[in-house]
């Protein structure tokens, strides 16, 4: 068996392959590691057939769709998964054949309704159901402490004590554990009475994961993250340097317009001299009447360069092919000591 564990800020994902057939599956891939999975598969000569998600993640962004597009693999999730992009829905007791390997599905709800664990040979990938020295939380959407109790004590902890445990999270660098070690030393598993266990889980009072709503939105619907949108916009948009903008101000060209796309109060507090104001939220509605000539060069400006990148990409999609974004935004412009105008001049407001 080929096996490699990939860590990404505490999130754990795995590549498991059959060396005889040169095929592999990727379990719980993180978006930030997408290129790494592709590199490992290429280096090892593995054809990735399946991308297995143990549950709908609320604390990181899945790379499942990106990897499917790049590799032609199938996305596998439990039948209770709400994600519309799943290719193969599985249930408790199902087997996924990968060359000589067999991936056995164990439905382990509790952390989420669609949580499942995947047993392969001498190891089990437990997602967020069983962690090293802990368990998955049950206070997020579709979580249920009663179901988690059944999944742990009725299923996972009945596996052979020597079964290796590989969770979807490990923040202490331990990598893996065993069923026997978790039974003996996991503090949460010492509450073997159902009522005590449920009461413990309900009283944890944990902080909300970073990017919770964005992660749930993208992982449940197949939508894009803000980071993806910015990356796509930047890939198709040229930028203008601060020095170049300073030179353009001196040139006073007639075919060059500076468009500040921040909110009006931010614009009033300080903007590039001569910049016109049109908030990003009204761009599509007003740009045509404001700029009837689509051949004009429009430089978009915001505070740090992100909103202006999206604005420039939108302008290009609308037909303003010379739209460009300021590299760094007003924050960098001020820091470099370039001139800033304050207040509002009615002629510059759109």
Short mmCIF file of C-alpha atoms in Angstrom, two decimals:
data_model
loop_
_atom_site.label_atom_id
_atom_site.label_comp_id
_atom_site.label_asym_id
_atom_site.label_seq_id
_atom_site.Cartn_x
_atom_site.Cartn_y
_atom_site.Cartn_z
CA UNK A 1 0.00 0.00 0.00
CA UNK A 2 1.23 3.47 -0.87
CA UNK A 3 0.45 5.90 1.92
CA UNK A 4 1.24 9.57 2.51
CA UNK A 5 -0.15 11.94 5.09
CA UNK A 6 -0.34 15.65 4.23
CA UNK A 7 -0.69 18.27 6.97
CA UNK A 8 -2.14 21.72 6.38
CA UNK A 9 -2.35 23.90 9.51
CA UNK A 10 -3.59 20.98 11.59
CA UNK A 11 -5.90 19.58 8.91
CA UNK A 12 -4.84 16.11 7.83
CA UNK A 13 -5.42 14.56 4.43
CA UNK A 14 -4.19 11.33 2.93
CA UNK A 15 -3.20 9.65 -0.30
CA UNK A 16 -3.76 5.90 -0.21
CA UNK A 17 -2.76 3.84 -3.22
CA UNK A 18 -2.61 0.31 -4.56
CA UNK A 19 0.93 -0.20 -5.79
CA UNK A 20 -0.06 -3.17 -7.94
CA UNK A 21 -2.60 -1.25 -10.01
CA UNK A 22 -0.94 2.18 -9.57
CA UNK A 23 -4.27 3.67 -8.53
CA UNK A 24 -5.02 5.86 -5.53
CA UNK A 25 -7.63 7.70 -3.50
CA UNK A 26 -7.26 11.06 -1.77
CA UNK A 27 -9.06 11.44 1.55
CA UNK A 28 -10.22 14.85 2.85
CA UNK A 29 -8.13 17.04 0.51
CA UNK A 30 -7.60 20.69 1.51
CA UNK A 31 -7.80 23.44 -1.09
CA UNK A 32 -4.44 24.93 -0.13
CA UNK A 33 -2.68 21.64 -0.89
CA UNK A 34 -4.25 20.93 -4.29
CA UNK A 35 -1.01 21.31 -6.26
CA UNK A 36 0.82 19.11 -3.76
CA UNK A 37 -1.58 16.20 -4.28
CA UNK A 38 -1.13 16.50 -8.01
CA UNK A 39 2.65 16.54 -7.62
CA UNK A 40 2.69 13.45 -5.39
CA UNK A 41 0.44 11.49 -7.71
CA UNK A 42 2.60 12.42 -10.70
CA UNK A 43 5.84 11.62 -8.89
CA UNK A 44 4.60 8.21 -7.75
CA UNK A 45 2.95 7.34 -11.06
CA UNK A 46 -0.47 6.98 -9.44
CA UNK A 47 -3.80 7.48 -11.16
CA UNK A 48 -6.21 9.00 -8.66
CA UNK A 49 -9.57 7.29 -9.07
CA UNK A 50 -11.45 8.56 -6.02
CA UNK A 51 -11.60 11.67 -3.85
CA UNK A 52 -13.21 10.68 -0.57
CA UNK A 53 -14.66 13.27 1.79
CA UNK A 54 -15.40 11.92 5.27
CA UNK A 55 -17.96 14.69 5.90
CA UNK A 56 -18.98 18.24 5.02
CA UNK A 57 -16.15 20.31 6.47
CA UNK A 58 -16.88 23.51 8.39
CA UNK A 59 -13.31 24.52 9.21
CA UNK A 60 -11.46 24.34 5.92
CA UNK A 61 -12.09 24.45 2.19
CA UNK A 62 -12.27 21.22 0.23
CA UNK A 63 -10.16 20.67 -2.89
CA UNK A 64 -12.44 17.90 -4.13
CA UNK A 65 -13.84 19.70 -7.16
CA UNK A 66 -10.49 21.11 -8.26
CA UNK A 67 -8.90 17.67 -8.05
CA UNK A 68 -11.78 16.03 -9.90
CA UNK A 69 -11.40 18.52 -12.72
CA UNK A 70 -7.64 17.98 -12.85
CA UNK A 71 -7.61 14.20 -12.43
CA UNK A 72 -10.92 12.93 -13.74
CA UNK A 73 -11.57 11.21 -10.40
CA UNK A 74 -14.93 10.61 -8.71
CA UNK A 75 -15.96 12.47 -5.56
CA UNK A 76 -17.26 10.06 -2.91
CA UNK A 77 -19.40 11.08 0.09
CA UNK A 78 -22.08 9.55 2.29
CA UNK A 79 -25.60 9.62 0.88
CA UNK A 80 -26.58 12.19 3.54
CA UNK A 81 -24.17 14.74 2.11
CA UNK A 82 -25.95 17.88 0.87
CA UNK A 83 -23.25 18.68 -1.70
CA UNK A 84 -24.62 18.65 -5.28
CA UNK A 85 -21.27 17.79 -6.85
CA UNK A 86 -20.88 14.26 -5.40
CA UNK A 87 -20.35 11.56 -8.04
CA UNK A 88 -20.75 8.48 -5.85
CA UNK A 89 -22.93 8.32 -2.75
CA UNK A 90 -22.11 5.51 -0.35
CA UNK A 91 -23.67 4.02 2.78
CA UNK A 92 -22.68 2.04 5.84
CA UNK A 93 -21.07 -1.26 4.88
CA UNK A 94 -20.32 -0.33 1.26
CA UNK A 95 -16.92 -1.19 -0.21
CA UNK A 96 -14.96 0.87 -2.69
CA UNK A 97 -12.61 -1.26 -4.75
CA UNK A 98 -9.25 0.23 -5.69
CA UNK A 99 -7.01 -2.38 -7.28
CA UNK A 100 -6.28 -4.87 -4.50
CA UNK A 101 -7.45 -2.49 -1.77
CA UNK A 102 -10.94 -2.32 -0.31
CA UNK A 103 -12.19 0.84 1.39
CA UNK A 104 -14.98 -0.07 3.83
CA UNK A 105 -17.45 2.69 4.64
CA UNK A 106 -18.58 3.06 8.25
CA UNK A 107 -21.34 5.63 8.76
CA UNK A 108 -20.33 7.55 11.90
CA UNK A 109 -22.70 10.53 12.29
CA UNK A 110 -22.54 12.90 15.22
CA UNK A 111 -20.05 15.55 14.20
CA UNK A 112 -22.21 15.97 11.11
CA UNK A 113 -25.12 13.99 9.73
CA UNK A 114 -23.03 12.81 6.77
CA UNK A 115 -19.89 11.86 8.72
CA UNK A 116 -18.33 8.56 7.80
CA UNK A 117 -15.11 6.73 8.57
CA UNK A 118 -13.15 4.71 6.02
CA UNK A 119 -11.39 1.49 6.98
CA UNK A 120 -8.56 0.25 4.76
CA UNK A 121 -6.43 -2.69 5.85
CA UNK A 122 -4.90 -2.02 9.26
CA UNK A 123 -6.08 1.60 9.52
CA UNK A 124 -9.21 3.70 9.76
CA UNK A 125 -9.65 7.27 8.61
CA UNK A 126 -12.01 8.76 11.14
CA UNK A 127 -12.62 12.26 9.79
CA UNK A 128 -13.78 14.45 12.66
CA UNK A 129 -15.57 11.64 14.50
CA UNK A 130 -12.60 10.34 16.50
CA UNK A 131 -9.55 12.55 16.99
CA UNK A 132 -6.30 11.84 18.78
CA UNK A 133 -7.11 12.55 22.41
CA UNK A 134 -10.49 14.01 21.52
CA UNK A 135 -13.61 13.74 19.39
CA UNK A 136 -15.32 15.89 16.84
CA UNK A 137 -17.57 18.65 18.17
CA UNK A 138 -21.33 18.32 17.92
CA UNK A 139 -22.46 21.96 18.15
CA UNK A 140 -22.18 22.81 14.46
CA UNK A 141 -24.92 22.34 11.83
CA UNK A 142 -26.33 18.75 11.82
CA UNK A 143 -24.20 17.75 14.83
CA UNK A 144 -25.74 15.40 17.41
CA UNK A 145 -24.02 14.15 20.60
CA UNK A 146 -26.31 11.10 20.88
CA UNK A 147 -25.34 10.01 17.37
CA UNK A 148 -21.67 10.64 18.12
CA UNK A 149 -21.93 8.38 21.18
CA UNK A 150 -23.34 5.56 19.04
CA UNK A 151 -20.72 6.08 16.33
CA UNK A 152 -17.88 5.93 18.83
CA UNK A 153 -18.95 3.30 21.33
CA UNK A 154 -21.11 1.28 18.97
CA UNK A 155 -18.81 1.22 15.94
CA UNK A 156 -15.30 2.68 15.95
CA UNK A 157 -14.23 1.54 19.41
CA UNK A 158 -15.28 -2.02 18.55
CA UNK A 159 -12.56 -2.24 15.92
CA UNK A 160 -9.41 -4.22 16.74
CA UNK A 161 -7.34 -2.35 19.38
CA UNK A 162 -4.32 -2.29 17.07
CA UNK A 163 -6.20 -0.53 14.27
CA UNK A 164 -4.35 2.65 13.33
CA UNK A 165 -6.38 5.85 13.67
CA UNK A 166 -5.83 8.66 11.17
CA UNK A 167 -8.14 11.63 11.83
CA UNK A 168 -8.90 14.68 9.69
CA UNK A 169 -7.30 16.94 12.33
CA UNK A 170 -4.21 16.73 14.50
CA UNK A 171 -2.87 19.94 16.01
CA UNK A 172 -0.18 18.36 18.19
CA UNK A 173 1.95 16.69 15.52
CA UNK A 174 1.17 13.15 16.68
CA UNK A 175 0.13 11.97 13.22
CA UNK A 176 -1.82 8.91 14.25
CA UNK A 177 -2.94 6.76 17.15
CA UNK A 178 -4.61 3.38 17.66
CA UNK A 179 -8.08 2.35 18.75
CA UNK A 180 -6.60 0.75 21.87
CA UNK A 181 -4.65 3.87 22.81
CA UNK A 182 -7.74 6.05 22.40
CA UNK A 183 -9.88 3.74 24.52
CA UNK A 184 -7.26 3.84 27.25
CA UNK A 185 -6.24 7.49 27.19
CA UNK A 186 -8.69 9.69 25.30
CA UNK A 187 -10.33 11.90 27.99
CA UNK A 188 -13.66 12.18 26.20
CA UNK A 189 -13.94 8.43 25.83
CA UNK A 190 -13.76 7.94 29.57
CA UNK A 191 -17.37 9.15 29.74
CA UNK A 192 -18.78 5.77 28.81
CA UNK A 193 -22.28 6.42 30.11
CA UNK A 194 -24.44 7.91 27.35
CA UNK A 195 -25.99 10.64 29.49
CA UNK A 196 -22.61 11.72 30.87
CA UNK A 197 -21.07 11.76 27.41
CA UNK A 198 -23.91 13.82 25.92
CA UNK A 199 -23.79 16.27 28.83
CA UNK A 200 -20.03 16.66 28.38
CA UNK A 201 -20.37 17.37 24.65
CA UNK A 202 -23.17 19.87 25.22
CA UNK A 203 -21.08 21.75 27.77
CA UNK A 204 -17.84 22.16 25.81
CA UNK A 205 -18.55 25.80 24.85
CA UNK A 206 -16.05 25.80 21.97
CA UNK A 207 -15.17 28.81 19.85
CA UNK A 208 -16.58 29.05 16.35
CA UNK A 209 -14.19 27.89 13.60
CA UNK A 210 -12.61 30.56 11.42
CA UNK A 211 -14.39 30.94 8.05
CA UNK A 212 -17.29 28.76 9.30
CA UNK A 213 -20.01 30.21 7.07
CA UNK A 214 -17.76 30.48 4.02
CA UNK A 215 -16.51 26.91 4.43
CA UNK A 216 -20.02 25.54 4.83
CA UNK A 217 -21.27 27.56 1.87
CA UNK A 218 -18.56 26.40 -0.49
CA UNK A 219 -18.34 22.79 0.71
CA UNK A 220 -22.12 22.28 0.77
CA UNK A 221 -22.92 23.95 -2.54
CA UNK A 222 -19.81 23.64 -4.65
CA UNK A 223 -19.48 27.41 -4.80
CA UNK A 224 -16.21 29.31 -4.82
CA UNK A 225 -14.29 30.79 -1.93
CA UNK A 226 -13.42 34.47 -1.84
CA UNK A 227 -9.80 33.46 -2.22
CA UNK A 228 -10.62 31.54 -5.40
CA UNK A 229 -12.55 34.48 -6.83
CA UNK A 230 -9.62 36.80 -6.11
CA UNK A 231 -7.13 34.38 -7.64
CA UNK A 232 -9.21 34.00 -10.79
CA UNK A 233 -9.67 37.75 -11.08
CA UNK A 234 -5.94 38.38 -10.58
CA UNK A 235 -5.03 35.75 -13.16
CA UNK A 236 -6.89 37.65 -15.86
CA UNK A 237 -6.15 41.22 -14.78
CA UNK A 238 -2.99 43.30 -15.24
CA UNK A 239 -1.84 45.67 -12.51
CA UNK A 240 -0.31 49.14 -12.40
CA UNK A 241 2.55 49.93 -10.02
CA UNK A 242 2.55 52.87 -7.64
CA UNK A 243 5.45 54.47 -9.49
CA UNK A 244 3.66 54.12 -12.82
CA UNK A 245 0.53 55.73 -11.39
CA UNK A 246 2.59 58.64 -10.05
CA UNK A 247 3.97 59.19 -13.57
CA UNK A 248 0.48 58.99 -15.07
CA UNK A 249 -0.70 61.75 -12.73
CA UNK A 250 1.97 64.05 -14.11
CA UNK A 251 1.15 63.15 -17.70
CA UNK A 252 -2.57 64.04 -17.33
CA UNK A 253 -3.59 61.69 -20.14
CA UNK A 254 -7.09 62.01 -21.58
CA UNK A 255 -7.55 58.26 -22.10
CA UNK A 256 -6.75 57.32 -18.51
CA UNK A 257 -9.26 57.37 -15.62
CA UNK A 258 -8.67 56.54 -11.96
CA UNK A 259 -11.75 54.91 -10.42
CA UNK A 260 -11.90 54.55 -6.63
CA UNK A 261 -14.29 51.67 -5.87
CA UNK A 262 -14.37 51.93 -2.06
CA UNK A 263 -17.34 53.18 -0.08
CA UNK A 264 -17.89 56.93 -0.20
CA UNK A 265 -16.73 57.65 3.37
CA UNK A 266 -13.42 55.87 2.75
CA UNK A 267 -12.97 57.84 -0.46
CA UNK A 268 -13.59 61.12 1.39
CA UNK A 269 -10.96 60.30 4.01
CA UNK A 270 -8.29 60.14 1.34
CA UNK A 271 -7.93 59.20 -2.32
CA UNK A 272 -5.54 59.46 -5.25
CA UNK A 273 -5.68 63.02 -6.63
CA UNK A 274 -8.20 63.27 -9.44
CA UNK A 275 -9.70 59.84 -8.76
CA UNK A 276 -13.39 59.50 -9.52
CA UNK A 277 -15.61 57.59 -7.10
CA UNK A 278 -17.95 54.72 -7.93
CA UNK A 279 -18.57 52.12 -5.21
CA UNK A 280 -17.99 48.53 -6.29
CA UNK A 281 -21.60 47.62 -5.48
CA UNK A 282 -22.90 50.02 -8.17
CA UNK A 283 -20.27 49.37 -10.80
CA UNK A 284 -22.35 47.30 -13.22
CA UNK A 285 -25.32 49.66 -12.95
CA UNK A 286 -23.51 52.93 -13.66
CA UNK A 287 -20.36 52.18 -15.63
CA UNK A 288 -21.97 52.36 -19.08
CA UNK A 289 -23.53 55.77 -18.64
CA UNK A 290 -20.36 57.08 -17.01
CA UNK A 291 -17.87 55.70 -19.51
CA UNK A 292 -19.51 55.42 -22.94
CA UNK A 293 -16.11 54.76 -24.56
CA UNK A 294 -15.08 51.14 -23.80
CA UNK A 295 -11.57 51.75 -25.15
CA UNK A 296 -10.61 54.05 -22.29
CA UNK A 297 -8.04 52.80 -19.76
CA UNK A 298 -9.61 52.54 -16.29
CA UNK A 299 -7.48 52.04 -13.19
CA UNK A 300 -9.44 50.67 -10.22
CA UNK A 301 -8.32 51.52 -6.69
CA UNK A 302 -9.40 50.21 -3.28
CA UNK A 303 -7.80 50.04 0.16
CA UNK A 304 -5.51 47.00 -0.20
CA UNK A 305 -5.97 45.86 -3.80
CA UNK A 306 -8.52 43.04 -3.48
CA UNK A 307 -11.82 44.74 -4.27
CA UNK A 308 -10.15 46.72 -7.04
CA UNK A 309 -8.91 43.47 -8.61
CA UNK A 310 -12.46 42.11 -8.66
CA UNK A 311 -13.69 45.42 -10.07
CA UNK A 312 -11.10 45.45 -12.85
CA UNK A 313 -11.96 41.85 -13.74
CA UNK A 314 -15.65 42.80 -13.89
CA UNK A 315 -14.89 45.76 -16.15
CA UNK A 316 -12.92 43.53 -18.49
CA UNK A 317 -15.80 41.06 -18.59
CA UNK A 318 -18.10 43.97 -19.48
CA UNK A 319 -15.91 44.89 -22.42
CA UNK A 320 -13.53 47.47 -20.94
CA UNK A 321 -10.47 45.57 -22.15
CA UNK A 322 -7.97 48.10 -20.83
CA UNK A 323 -9.15 47.93 -17.22
CA UNK A 324 -6.27 47.54 -14.76
CA UNK A 325 -5.96 47.43 -10.95
CA UNK A 326 -3.56 49.34 -8.70
CA UNK A 327 -1.03 47.00 -7.16
CA UNK A 328 -1.27 47.51 -3.39
CA UNK A 329 -4.16 49.94 -3.12
CA UNK A 330 -4.42 53.09 -1.04
CA UNK A 331 -2.63 51.52 1.90
CA UNK A 332 0.55 51.15 -0.16
CA UNK A 333 0.03 54.51 -1.86
CA UNK A 334 -0.04 56.32 1.49
CA UNK A 335 2.86 54.31 2.91
CA UNK A 336 5.01 55.27 -0.09
CA UNK A 337 4.38 58.96 0.61
CA UNK A 338 2.47 59.77 -2.56
CA UNK A 339 -0.05 62.67 -2.51
CA UNK A 340 -3.55 62.13 -1.17
CA UNK A 341 -6.60 64.35 -1.61
CA UNK A 342 -9.30 64.47 1.06
CA UNK A 343 -12.97 65.37 0.95
CA UNK A 344 -15.46 65.10 -1.90
CA UNK A 345 -15.51 67.07 -5.12
CA UNK A 346 -19.00 66.72 -6.65
CA UNK A 347 -17.63 66.55 -10.18
CA UNK A 348 -15.70 63.38 -9.27
CA UNK A 349 -18.59 61.52 -7.67
CA UNK A 350 -20.52 59.07 -9.83
#
